[in-house]
């Protein structure tokens, strides 16, 4: 059946379901969604459950869009006339591509109204589909720039989504049934995550990252016959925004990829921010950048965002669902349903199976699961991290001792995730008088990453979400935090009073941390505290191993006399005990588990231990291997 015939059949089905008086003028696939065009959006608004009924009966993601959208300026006036003033509307963002208007308000409940009555009234008055979010306490320039850019390319986006929609919903032609996974990176190593899922109908790439600290083999194997040419890919799925998973996604567009990248909304925004910063760092260090900001914009233009739990067609024979991974904001376990109940496979990306100050634990229950690819960063037999409280107490102890002797504490941290965890711990430490009331300087992208966290409160755990939006209690707005936004201020911090400096990058492979290390490293009163994983080959790992002289360029050397401390309990990764606990709690129990994203001995040890305890078939794959699942 050709696409036009399929759409006509769907239109006839819709007309049988919707009440008489509602005119369906057209239906069209746009990306993974079925868009219903109508002259009667107000009548759709009156039928509160109609869209849910259509989605259930048609087994599609349904969007209703009016044929003619009201002028945004007039629509904005009508929204403000309908919504009570005490809702505190702070911004309205109209997206012509989706026909949605995003209403930011201090009191979202007032905008929604009792049982959604105010929201339905808005739809009746303007035709646009309203979505309501709480006004972020910290404004994110990244989010605003992305929204503005997507609005500027709305016509190109619409054409792209229609083309992708038709590709997704094309007819399944092959009578064969098989599923293969090819490992293109991240096996028996940390970094350059990339995995190819292949069926007779489709090819999907999971992640495309760089390898931190590598000078020779830092990119995935993107040139092998299984994936090349890149135009054969149906989709790229991004589990989260750390560079070892997302850095090289724009590179795909440089070499011919033209399809979508699926991620959660926070992952799209954070990855864009980190990719642009990655280009700046690489340009300063080597003057050879792998791609340009044009490819980053192309990635944004081709991005499709999905929330946790939303089952979505991404190929004729593949459905994708994201689940919370508990690692960083928007991090997801990607669950793939292949065929009509043929096979189910999941990729954890990086995950954390414990509640943290920021997130709930990773999801361990799925509708079906035959195979699992799981990270093993701390999968070794002796990789047991201290409890979070122990890690925080050790941090408090190091900070207090350093401040007492007149020193400064440097904390290199990933801008996303680890920085916010440490910020929350230090804020509480000052508030509860566990550490002296010193200034905590934030250098690099940490403040902007924190702003993105407050833009997406639904991705944080409920405790922090409630704290952020209770007046006067938002820990991220503490007076202790000071943004370093100029070289002059950085110099003042270096020469000033005792303080704490949280700065990027987390593994000391570039970024502002190098300036602090160069200036403060020789003074034994100061401290350097590691709060995250240090990959082999990075400067951070060398210092952990005891290096005390670090070459910097051809002629310079950084002398390391300051105190070195490590607080592993802040990691966003599960340790050995949690990894084994996760497998024990998996529902249903998979037939196969592949241990990836860890040093060779760790992935092998974890695979062996899982087999011995649970009698599940396990593998510690090498790069460039292909496994047939069925």
Coordinates of C-alpha atoms in Angstrom, one line a residue:
X1 CA 0.0 0.0 0.0
X2 CA 1.5 3.4 -1.0
X3 CA 1.6 6.2 1.5
X4 CA -1.3 8.1 -0.1
X5 CA -3.6 5.1 0.2
X6 CA -2.6 4.6 3.8
X7 CA -3.4 8.2 4.6
X8 CA -6.7 8.0 2.8
X9 CA -7.6 4.9 4.8
X10 CA -6.6 6.6 8.1
X11 CA -8.7 9.6 7.2
X12 CA -11.8 7.4 6.6
X13 CA -11.2 5.7 10.0
X14 CA -10.9 9.1 11.7
X15 CA -14.1 10.3 10.1
X16 CA -15.9 7.3 11.5
X17 CA -14.7 8.1 15.1
X18 CA -15.1 11.9 15.3
X19 CA -18.6 13.3 15.9
X20 CA -20.6 14.7 13.0
X21 CA -20.0 18.4 12.6
X22 CA -16.2 18.1 12.8
X23 CA -14.6 18.4 9.4
X24 CA -11.3 16.6 8.7
X25 CA -9.7 18.4 5.8
X26 CA -6.5 16.4 5.6
X27 CA -4.2 14.0 7.4
X28 CA -0.5 13.8 7.0
X29 CA 2.5 12.1 8.6
X30 CA 4.9 14.6 10.0
X31 CA 7.9 12.8 11.7
X32 CA 6.5 10.1 14.0
X33 CA 3.1 11.9 14.3
X34 CA -0.1 11.7 12.4
X35 CA -1.3 15.3 12.0
X36 CA -5.1 15.9 11.6
X37 CA -6.0 19.2 9.9
X38 CA -9.4 20.6 10.6
X39 CA -11.4 23.8 10.3
X40 CA -13.0 23.0 13.7
X41 CA -10.3 23.0 16.4
X42 CA -12.7 24.5 18.9
X43 CA -15.0 21.5 18.6
X44 CA -12.0 19.2 19.1
X45 CA -11.3 21.2 22.3
X46 CA -14.9 20.5 23.5
X47 CA -14.3 16.8 23.1
X48 CA -11.8 16.4 25.9
X49 CA -11.0 12.7 25.3
X50 CA -11.3 12.6 21.5
X51 CA -7.6 12.7 20.8
X52 CA -6.9 9.9 23.3
X53 CA -9.5 7.8 21.6
X54 CA -8.1 8.4 18.2
X55 CA -4.5 7.6 19.4
X56 CA -5.7 4.4 21.0
X57 CA -7.8 3.2 18.0
X58 CA -5.3 4.1 15.3
X59 CA -2.2 3.3 17.4
X60 CA -0.5 6.5 16.3
X61 CA 0.7 9.7 18.0
X62 CA -2.0 12.2 17.1
X63 CA -1.7 15.9 16.7
X64 CA -4.7 18.1 15.8
X65 CA -3.9 21.3 13.9
X66 CA -6.2 24.0 12.6
X67 CA -5.9 24.8 8.8
X68 CA -5.5 28.5 9.6
X69 CA -3.6 29.6 12.7
X70 CA -4.6 32.9 14.2
X71 CA -2.0 35.7 14.1
X72 CA 0.4 35.2 17.1
X73 CA 0.0 38.8 18.3
X74 CA -3.8 38.6 18.4
X75 CA -3.7 35.2 19.9
X76 CA -1.4 36.4 22.6
X77 CA -3.9 39.2 23.5
X78 CA -6.7 36.6 23.7
X79 CA -4.7 34.3 25.9
X80 CA -4.0 37.1 28.4
X81 CA -7.7 38.0 28.3
X82 CA -8.8 34.5 29.1
X83 CA -6.1 33.6 31.7
X84 CA -6.4 35.3 35.2
X85 CA -3.7 37.9 35.8
X86 CA -2.5 36.1 39.0
X87 CA -1.2 33.2 36.8
X88 CA 1.8 35.4 36.1
X89 CA 2.4 34.7 32.4
X90 CA 6.0 35.5 31.7
X91 CA 6.4 34.4 28.1
X92 CA 4.5 33.0 25.1
X93 CA 6.3 31.0 22.4
X94 CA 4.3 30.3 19.2
X95 CA 5.5 27.3 17.1
X96 CA 3.9 27.4 13.7
X97 CA 5.5 24.1 12.8
X98 CA 3.4 22.2 15.4
X99 CA 0.6 24.7 15.9
X100 CA 1.4 24.8 19.6
X101 CA 1.8 27.8 21.9
X102 CA 4.0 27.3 24.9
X103 CA 2.7 29.4 27.9
X104 CA 5.3 30.0 30.6
X105 CA 3.6 31.1 33.8
X106 CA 4.6 31.4 37.5
X107 CA 1.4 29.5 38.4
X108 CA 0.7 26.9 35.7
X109 CA -2.3 25.5 37.6
X110 CA -4.2 28.9 37.1
X111 CA -3.5 28.7 33.3
X112 CA -4.8 25.2 33.2
X113 CA -7.9 25.8 35.3
X114 CA -10.0 23.3 37.2
X115 CA -10.2 20.1 35.1
X116 CA -8.5 21.9 32.2
X117 CA -11.4 24.3 31.7
X118 CA -9.2 27.4 31.1
X119 CA -6.9 25.5 28.7
X120 CA -9.9 24.4 26.6
X121 CA -11.2 27.9 26.5
X122 CA -7.8 29.1 25.2
X123 CA -8.0 26.5 22.4
X124 CA -11.5 27.6 21.5
X125 CA -10.5 31.2 21.3
X126 CA -7.3 30.9 19.3
X127 CA -7.1 27.5 17.6
X128 CA -3.4 27.0 18.7
X129 CA -2.8 24.0 20.9
X130 CA -1.7 25.4 24.3
X131 CA 1.1 23.8 26.4
X132 CA 1.8 25.1 29.9
X133 CA 5.1 25.1 31.8
X134 CA 6.3 26.8 34.9
X135 CA 8.5 29.9 34.4
X136 CA 12.1 28.8 34.9
X137 CA 13.7 30.5 37.9
X138 CA 16.9 30.9 35.9
X139 CA 16.6 32.0 32.3
X140 CA 18.5 29.9 29.7
X141 CA 19.9 31.7 26.7
X142 CA 20.5 28.3 25.1
X143 CA 16.8 27.3 25.2
X144 CA 15.7 30.7 23.9
X145 CA 18.2 30.6 21.0
X146 CA 17.2 27.1 20.0
X147 CA 13.5 28.0 20.1
X148 CA 14.2 31.1 18.0
X149 CA 16.3 29.2 15.5
X150 CA 13.7 26.4 15.1
X151 CA 11.0 29.1 14.5
X152 CA 13.2 30.7 11.8
X153 CA 13.5 27.4 9.9
X154 CA 9.9 26.3 10.4
X155 CA 9.2 25.8 6.6
X156 CA 12.3 23.6 6.2
X157 CA 11.4 21.7 9.4
X158 CA 7.9 21.0 8.1
X159 CA 9.1 19.7 4.8
X160 CA 11.7 17.6 6.6
X161 CA 9.1 16.2 9.0
X162 CA 6.8 15.3 6.2
X163 CA 9.5 13.5 4.3
X164 CA 10.6 11.6 7.5
X165 CA 6.9 10.8 8.3
X166 CA 6.5 9.1 4.9
X167 CA 9.8 7.2 5.4
X168 CA 8.8 6.0 8.8
X169 CA 5.4 4.8 7.7
X170 CA 6.5 3.2 4.4
X171 CA 5.3 -0.4 3.7
X172 CA 7.4 -3.3 5.2
X173 CA 8.6 -5.1 2.1
X174 CA 11.0 -7.8 3.3
X175 CA 9.7 -11.3 4.3
X176 CA 12.9 -12.0 6.3
X177 CA 13.0 -11.5 10.0
X178 CA 16.3 -10.8 11.7
X179 CA 18.0 -8.3 14.0
X180 CA 21.7 -7.5 14.3
X181 CA 23.7 -5.1 16.5
X182 CA 27.1 -3.9 15.3
X183 CA 29.5 -2.4 17.9
X184 CA 31.1 0.8 16.4
X185 CA 32.7 2.0 19.6
X186 CA 32.5 2.0 23.4
X187 CA 33.3 -1.7 23.8
X188 CA 36.0 -2.5 26.4
X189 CA 36.7 1.2 26.6
X190 CA 35.0 4.4 27.8
X191 CA 34.0 6.8 25.1
X192 CA 33.0 7.0 21.4
X193 CA 29.7 5.4 22.1
X194 CA 28.1 4.1 18.8
X195 CA 26.0 1.1 18.1
X196 CA 24.1 0.1 14.9
X197 CA 20.8 -1.7 15.0
X198 CA 20.0 -3.4 11.7
X199 CA 16.9 -5.2 10.4
X200 CA 15.9 -6.1 6.9
X201 CA 14.0 -2.8 6.7
X202 CA 15.9 -0.3 8.7
X203 CA 19.2 0.9 10.3
X204 CA 19.4 2.9 13.5
X205 CA 22.5 4.4 15.1
X206 CA 22.5 4.7 18.9
X207 CA 24.8 7.5 20.1
X208 CA 27.8 9.0 18.3
X209 CA 30.4 10.3 20.7
X210 CA 34.1 11.1 21.0
X211 CA 36.7 9.4 23.2
X212 CA 38.0 11.8 25.9
X213 CA 41.8 12.0 26.0
X214 CA 42.4 10.1 22.8
X215 CA 44.7 11.4 20.1
X216 CA 44.5 8.4 17.7
X217 CA 41.2 6.5 18.0
X218 CA 38.8 9.2 19.2
X219 CA 35.9 8.6 16.8
X220 CA 33.6 5.6 16.2
X221 CA 34.0 3.3 13.2
X222 CA 31.7 5.2 10.9
X223 CA 33.3 4.1 7.7
X224 CA 32.6 0.3 7.9
X225 CA 30.3 -1.2 5.3
X226 CA 27.5 -2.0 7.8
X227 CA 26.8 1.8 8.3
X228 CA 28.3 3.4 5.2
X229 CA 27.0 5.4 3.4
X230 CA 25.3 7.3 6.2
X231 CA 22.3 8.0 3.9
X232 CA 21.2 4.4 4.6
X233 CA 20.5 5.3 8.2
X234 CA 16.8 5.7 9.2
X235 CA 17.4 7.4 12.5
X236 CA 20.0 8.3 15.2
X237 CA 18.9 7.9 18.8
X238 CA 20.8 9.9 21.5
X239 CA 20.7 8.6 25.0
X240 CA 22.2 11.7 26.7
X241 CA 24.2 14.8 26.3
X242 CA 27.7 13.9 27.5
X243 CA 30.3 14.4 24.8
X244 CA 31.4 10.7 24.8
X245 CA 27.8 10.0 23.5
X246 CA 26.8 13.1 21.5
X247 CA 29.9 15.1 20.4
X248 CA 30.1 13.7 16.9
X249 CA 26.4 13.7 16.0
X250 CA 26.9 16.9 13.8
X251 CA 29.7 15.1 12.0
X252 CA 27.1 12.7 10.6
X253 CA 25.5 15.6 8.7
X254 CA 28.9 16.7 7.3
X255 CA 29.3 13.2 5.7
X256 CA 25.8 12.8 4.2
X257 CA 23.3 11.9 6.9
X258 CA 20.0 13.7 6.4
X259 CA 17.7 12.0 8.8
X260 CA 16.3 12.7 12.3
X261 CA 18.0 12.5 15.8
X262 CA 15.7 11.4 18.5
X263 CA 16.3 12.5 22.1
X264 CA 14.5 14.0 25.1
X265 CA 14.1 17.8 25.0
X266 CA 16.8 18.5 27.7
X267 CA 19.2 16.2 25.8
X268 CA 18.7 18.2 22.6
X269 CA 19.4 21.5 24.4
X270 CA 22.3 20.3 26.5
X271 CA 24.0 18.5 23.6
X272 CA 23.7 21.6 21.4
X273 CA 25.4 23.7 24.1
X274 CA 28.1 21.2 24.7
X275 CA 28.8 20.6 21.0
X276 CA 29.4 24.3 20.4
X277 CA 31.7 24.5 23.4
X278 CA 33.5 21.3 22.2
X279 CA 34.3 23.1 19.0
X280 CA 35.7 26.1 20.8
X281 CA 38.0 23.9 23.0
X282 CA 39.2 21.8 20.0
X283 CA 39.8 25.0 17.9
X284 CA 42.0 26.4 20.7
X285 CA 44.0 23.2 21.2
X286 CA 44.5 21.8 17.7
X287 CA 43.0 24.3 15.2
X288 CA 41.5 21.2 13.4
X289 CA 37.7 21.0 14.2
X290 CA 35.8 18.0 13.1
X291 CA 32.8 20.0 12.0
X292 CA 31.5 23.6 12.2
X293 CA 28.6 25.4 13.9
X294 CA 26.7 25.0 10.7
X295 CA 26.5 21.2 11.3
X296 CA 25.3 21.8 14.8
X297 CA 22.5 24.0 13.4
X298 CA 21.7 21.2 10.9
X299 CA 21.5 18.7 13.8
X300 CA 19.1 21.1 15.7
X301 CA 16.9 21.4 12.5
X302 CA 16.7 17.6 12.3
X303 CA 16.1 16.9 16.0
X304 CA 12.9 15.3 17.1
X305 CA 12.2 15.3 20.9
X306 CA 10.3 12.6 22.9
X307 CA 9.4 12.5 26.5
X308 CA 9.8 9.6 28.8
X309 CA 7.3 6.8 28.2
X310 CA 6.1 8.0 24.8
X311 CA 6.0 5.0 22.4
X312 CA 7.0 6.3 19.0
X313 CA 7.4 4.8 15.5
X314 CA 10.9 5.7 14.2
X315 CA 11.1 3.2 11.3
X316 CA 8.5 0.8 9.6
X317 CA 9.5 -2.0 11.9
X318 CA 10.9 -0.2 15.0
X319 CA 9.2 1.6 17.9
X320 CA 11.3 3.6 20.4
X321 CA 10.5 4.4 24.0
X322 CA 12.7 6.5 26.3
X323 CA 12.9 5.7 30.1
X324 CA 14.6 7.7 32.9
X325 CA 18.3 6.6 33.3
X326 CA 19.0 8.7 36.4
X327 CA 22.4 9.8 35.0
X328 CA 22.1 13.5 33.9
X329 CA 19.2 15.7 33.0
X330 CA 17.1 14.0 30.2
X331 CA 19.3 10.9 30.1
X332 CA 17.4 8.0 28.8
X333 CA 17.4 4.2 28.5
X334 CA 16.5 3.6 24.9
X335 CA 14.0 0.7 24.5
X336 CA 13.4 -0.6 21.0
X337 CA 10.4 -2.8 20.0
X338 CA 11.3 -4.6 16.8
X339 CA 8.5 -5.8 14.4
X340 CA 5.1 -6.9 15.5
X341 CA 6.3 -8.3 18.9
X342 CA 9.3 -9.9 17.3
X343 CA 12.1 -8.7 19.6
X344 CA 12.8 -6.1 22.3
X345 CA 16.3 -4.6 23.0
X346 CA 17.4 -1.8 25.3
X347 CA 20.5 0.4 25.6
X348 CA 21.1 1.9 29.0
X349 CA 23.5 4.6 27.9
X350 CA 25.0 5.8 31.2
X351 CA 22.7 5.2 34.1
X352 CA 22.4 5.4 37.9
X353 CA 20.3 3.0 39.9
X354 CA 20.0 5.1 43.0
X355 CA 18.2 8.3 43.9
X356 CA 20.4 11.4 43.9
X357 CA 19.9 15.0 44.8
X358 CA 18.8 15.6 41.2
X359 CA 17.2 12.4 39.9
X360 CA 15.1 9.4 40.6
X361 CA 16.7 5.9 40.0
X362 CA 16.9 4.4 36.6
X363 CA 13.9 2.5 35.3
X364 CA 14.3 -1.3 35.6
X365 CA 10.9 -2.5 34.4
X366 CA 9.9 -2.8 30.8
X367 CA 6.9 -4.3 28.9
X368 CA 9.2 -6.7 27.2
X369 CA 13.0 -7.2 27.1
X370 CA 15.0 -9.9 25.3
X371 CA 18.5 -8.2 25.2
X372 CA 20.2 -5.4 27.1
X373 CA 23.3 -3.4 26.4
X374 CA 24.4 -2.0 29.8
X375 CA 27.3 0.4 30.8
X376 CA 30.1 -1.0 33.0
X377 CA 32.1 2.1 33.9
X378 CA 32.3 0.9 37.5
X379 CA 31.8 -2.8 36.8
X380 CA 35.0 -4.1 38.3
X381 CA 35.0 -6.4 41.2
X382 CA 36.4 -3.7 43.5
X383 CA 34.4 -0.8 42.1
X384 CA 32.4 0.1 45.2
X385 CA 31.6 3.8 45.7
X386 CA 30.9 5.3 49.1
X387 CA 27.4 6.3 50.0
X388 CA 26.4 9.8 48.8
X389 CA 26.5 11.0 52.5
X390 CA 30.0 9.7 52.9
X391 CA 31.1 11.5 49.7
X392 CA 29.5 14.7 50.8
X393 CA 31.1 14.5 54.3
X394 CA 34.5 13.9 52.7
X395 CA 34.0 16.9 50.4
X396 CA 33.0 19.1 53.4
X397 CA 36.1 17.9 55.3
X398 CA 38.4 18.8 52.4
X399 CA 36.8 22.2 51.8
X400 CA 36.9 23.1 55.5
X401 CA 40.6 22.1 55.9
X402 CA 41.6 23.9 52.7
X403 CA 39.8 27.1 53.7
X404 CA 41.2 26.9 57.2
X405 CA 44.8 26.9 55.8
X406 CA 44.0 29.8 53.5
X407 CA 43.7 27.8 50.3
X408 CA 41.3 27.4 47.4
X409 CA 39.4 24.3 46.3
X410 CA 39.3 23.5 42.6
X411 CA 36.6 21.1 41.6
X412 CA 36.7 20.0 38.0
X413 CA 33.3 18.8 37.0
X414 CA 31.2 18.1 33.9
X415 CA 29.0 21.2 33.3
X416 CA 26.0 18.9 33.1
X417 CA 25.0 16.7 36.1
X418 CA 28.0 16.5 38.4
X419 CA 28.3 20.3 38.8
X420 CA 24.7 20.6 39.9
X421 CA 25.0 17.7 42.3
X422 CA 28.1 19.3 43.9
X423 CA 26.4 22.8 43.9
X424 CA 23.5 21.3 45.9
X425 CA 25.8 19.6 48.4
X426 CA 27.9 22.7 49.0
X427 CA 24.8 25.0 49.3
X428 CA 23.4 22.7 52.0
X429 CA 26.9 22.5 53.6
X430 CA 27.0 26.2 54.0
X431 CA 23.3 26.5 55.1
X432 CA 23.8 23.8 57.8
X433 CA 27.2 25.2 58.8
X434 CA 29.2 22.1 57.8
X435 CA 31.6 24.3 55.8
X436 CA 32.6 28.0 56.2
X437 CA 30.4 30.5 54.4
X438 CA 32.7 31.1 51.4
X439 CA 32.0 32.1 47.8
X440 CA 31.5 29.3 45.3
X441 CA 32.7 30.4 41.9
X442 CA 31.2 28.8 38.8
X443 CA 33.3 28.9 35.7
X444 CA 32.5 27.6 32.2
X445 CA 29.0 26.6 31.2
X446 CA 27.9 25.5 34.6
X447 CA 25.4 28.4 35.2
X448 CA 23.9 27.9 31.7
X449 CA 23.6 24.1 32.3
X450 CA 21.9 24.9 35.6
X451 CA 19.4 27.2 33.9
X452 CA 18.5 24.4 31.5
X453 CA 17.9 22.1 34.6
X454 CA 15.3 24.6 35.9
X455 CA 13.7 24.9 32.4
X456 CA 12.8 21.2 32.6
X457 CA 11.8 20.6 36.2
X458 CA 9.7 17.5 35.2
X459 CA 13.0 15.7 34.6
X460 CA 14.2 16.3 38.2
X461 CA 13.1 14.3 41.2
X462 CA 10.0 15.5 43.1
X463 CA 11.9 16.7 46.2
X464 CA 14.2 19.1 44.2
X465 CA 11.3 20.1 41.9
X466 CA 9.3 21.2 44.9
X467 CA 12.3 23.0 46.5
X468 CA 13.1 24.9 43.3
X469 CA 9.6 26.4 43.1
X470 CA 9.0 27.2 46.7
X471 CA 9.7 30.8 47.2
X472 CA 13.1 31.5 48.8
X473 CA 14.2 27.9 48.9
X474 CA 15.7 27.4 45.4
X475 CA 19.2 26.1 46.2
X476 CA 20.5 27.1 42.8
X477 CA 19.8 30.8 43.6
X478 CA 22.0 30.8 46.7
X479 CA 24.0 34.0 47.2
X480 CA 27.1 31.8 47.7
X481 CA 27.2 31.1 43.9
X482 CA 29.1 33.6 41.7
X483 CA 29.4 33.2 37.9
X484 CA 32.9 33.9 36.5
X485 CA 32.1 35.6 33.2
X486 CA 35.3 37.4 32.3
X487 CA 39.1 36.8 32.4
X488 CA 39.4 39.8 34.8
X489 CA 37.1 38.1 37.3
X490 CA 39.0 34.8 36.9
X491 CA 42.2 36.6 37.8
X492 CA 40.6 38.2 40.9
X493 CA 39.3 34.7 42.0
X494 CA 42.9 33.3 41.6
X495 CA 44.5 36.1 43.6
X496 CA 41.6 36.6 46.0
X497 CA 40.4 35.1 49.3
X498 CA 39.9 31.4 50.0
X499 CA 37.0 30.0 48.0
X500 CA 35.6 27.0 46.1
X501 CA 35.9 26.9 42.3
X502 CA 33.7 24.6 40.3
X503 CA 34.9 24.6 36.7
X504 CA 34.9 22.7 33.5
X505 CA 36.2 20.4 32.1
X506 CA 35.5 17.4 34.3
X507 CA 38.6 15.3 33.1
X508 CA 40.9 18.3 32.8
X509 CA 41.1 17.9 29.0
X510 CA 40.8 21.7 28.3
X511 CA 38.6 24.5 29.5
X512 CA 38.9 27.1 32.3
X513 CA 40.2 24.5 34.8
X514 CA 43.6 24.6 33.1
X515 CA 44.1 28.3 34.0
X516 CA 43.2 27.6 37.7
X517 CA 45.5 24.5 37.8
X518 CA 48.4 26.5 36.3
X519 CA 48.0 29.3 38.8
X520 CA 47.0 27.4 41.9
X521 CA 48.7 24.0 41.4
X522 CA 52.1 24.9 42.8
X523 CA 50.6 26.1 46.2
X524 CA 50.3 23.2 48.7
X525 CA 47.6 25.2 50.6
X526 CA 45.1 24.5 47.7
X527 CA 43.2 21.4 46.9
X528 CA 42.0 19.6 43.7
X529 CA 38.9 17.4 44.3
X530 CA 37.8 14.9 41.6
X531 CA 34.1 14.2 41.7
X532 CA 33.7 12.2 38.5
X533 CA 35.2 9.4 36.4
X534 CA 38.6 10.1 34.9
X535 CA 39.1 8.2 31.6
X536 CA 42.4 6.6 30.8
X537 CA 44.6 9.0 28.8
X538 CA 43.2 12.2 30.3
X539 CA 45.1 14.7 32.4
X540 CA 42.7 14.0 35.3
X541 CA 43.7 10.3 35.3
X542 CA 47.4 11.1 35.2
X543 CA 47.1 13.4 38.2
X544 CA 45.1 10.8 40.1
X545 CA 47.9 8.3 39.4
X546 CA 50.4 10.7 41.0
X547 CA 51.9 12.9 38.2
X548 CA 53.3 16.0 39.8
X549 CA 54.6 17.7 36.7
X550 CA 52.3 18.2 33.7
X551 CA 53.6 19.3 30.3
X552 CA 51.7 22.2 28.9
X553 CA 52.6 22.8 25.3
X554 CA 56.2 22.7 24.2
X555 CA 57.9 24.7 26.9
X556 CA 55.6 25.1 29.9
X557 CA 55.0 22.7 32.8
X558 CA 52.3 22.8 35.5
X559 CA 53.7 21.9 38.9
X560 CA 51.3 20.0 41.1
X561 CA 51.9 20.6 44.8
X562 CA 48.3 21.0 46.0
X563 CA 46.3 18.3 47.8
X564 CA 44.6 15.7 45.6
X565 CA 41.3 14.2 46.8
X566 CA 38.7 12.0 45.1
X567 CA 35.0 11.8 46.1
X568 CA 33.6 8.9 44.0
X569 CA 30.2 9.1 45.6
X570 CA 29.1 12.0 43.3
X571 CA 29.3 9.9 40.2
X572 CA 26.3 9.7 37.9
X573 CA 27.2 6.0 37.2
X574 CA 26.1 3.0 39.1
X575 CA 28.9 1.1 41.0
X576 CA 29.4 -2.6 40.9
X577 CA 26.9 -3.3 43.7
X578 CA 24.2 -1.2 42.0
X579 CA 24.9 -2.7 38.5
X580 CA 24.4 -6.2 39.9
X581 CA 21.3 -5.0 41.8
X582 CA 19.9 -3.5 38.6
X583 CA 20.2 -6.8 36.8
X584 CA 18.6 -8.6 39.7
X585 CA 15.6 -6.2 39.5
X586 CA 15.1 -6.2 35.8
X587 CA 11.6 -7.0 34.8
X588 CA 11.3 -9.0 32.7
X589 CA 14.7 -10.8 32.9
X590 CA 16.5 -10.5 29.5
X591 CA 17.9 -13.5 27.6
X592 CA 21.1 -11.7 26.8
X593 CA 23.2 -9.0 28.4
X594 CA 26.1 -7.1 26.8
X595 CA 28.5 -5.2 29.1
X596 CA 29.9 -2.1 27.4
X597 CA 31.3 1.4 28.3
X598 CA 34.0 0.3 30.6
X599 CA 37.7 -0.7 30.7
X600 CA 38.3 -4.2 29.3
X601 CA 38.8 -5.9 32.7
X602 CA 35.7 -4.3 34.1
X603 CA 33.3 -5.3 31.3
X604 CA 34.7 -8.9 31.3
X605 CA 34.4 -9.2 35.1
X606 CA 30.9 -7.8 35.2
X607 CA 29.7 -10.1 32.3
X608 CA 31.2 -13.1 34.1
X609 CA 29.6 -12.2 37.4
X610 CA 26.2 -11.7 35.9
X611 CA 26.3 -15.1 34.2
X612 CA 27.5 -16.8 37.4
X613 CA 24.8 -15.3 39.6
X614 CA 21.8 -15.2 37.2
X615 CA 22.7 -17.7 34.4
X616 CA 21.9 -15.1 31.8
X617 CA 23.9 -15.3 28.5
X618 CA 26.4 -12.5 28.7
X619 CA 29.0 -10.9 26.4
X620 CA 31.7 -8.4 26.7
X621 CA 31.9 -7.4 23.0
X622 CA 34.9 -6.0 21.1
X623 CA 34.5 -3.1 18.8
X624 CA 33.5 -4.0 15.2
X625 CA 31.7 -7.2 16.2
X626 CA 28.2 -7.9 14.9
X627 CA 25.7 -10.0 16.9
X628 CA 22.6 -11.6 15.5
X629 CA 19.8 -11.5 18.0
X630 CA 17.3 -13.5 16.0

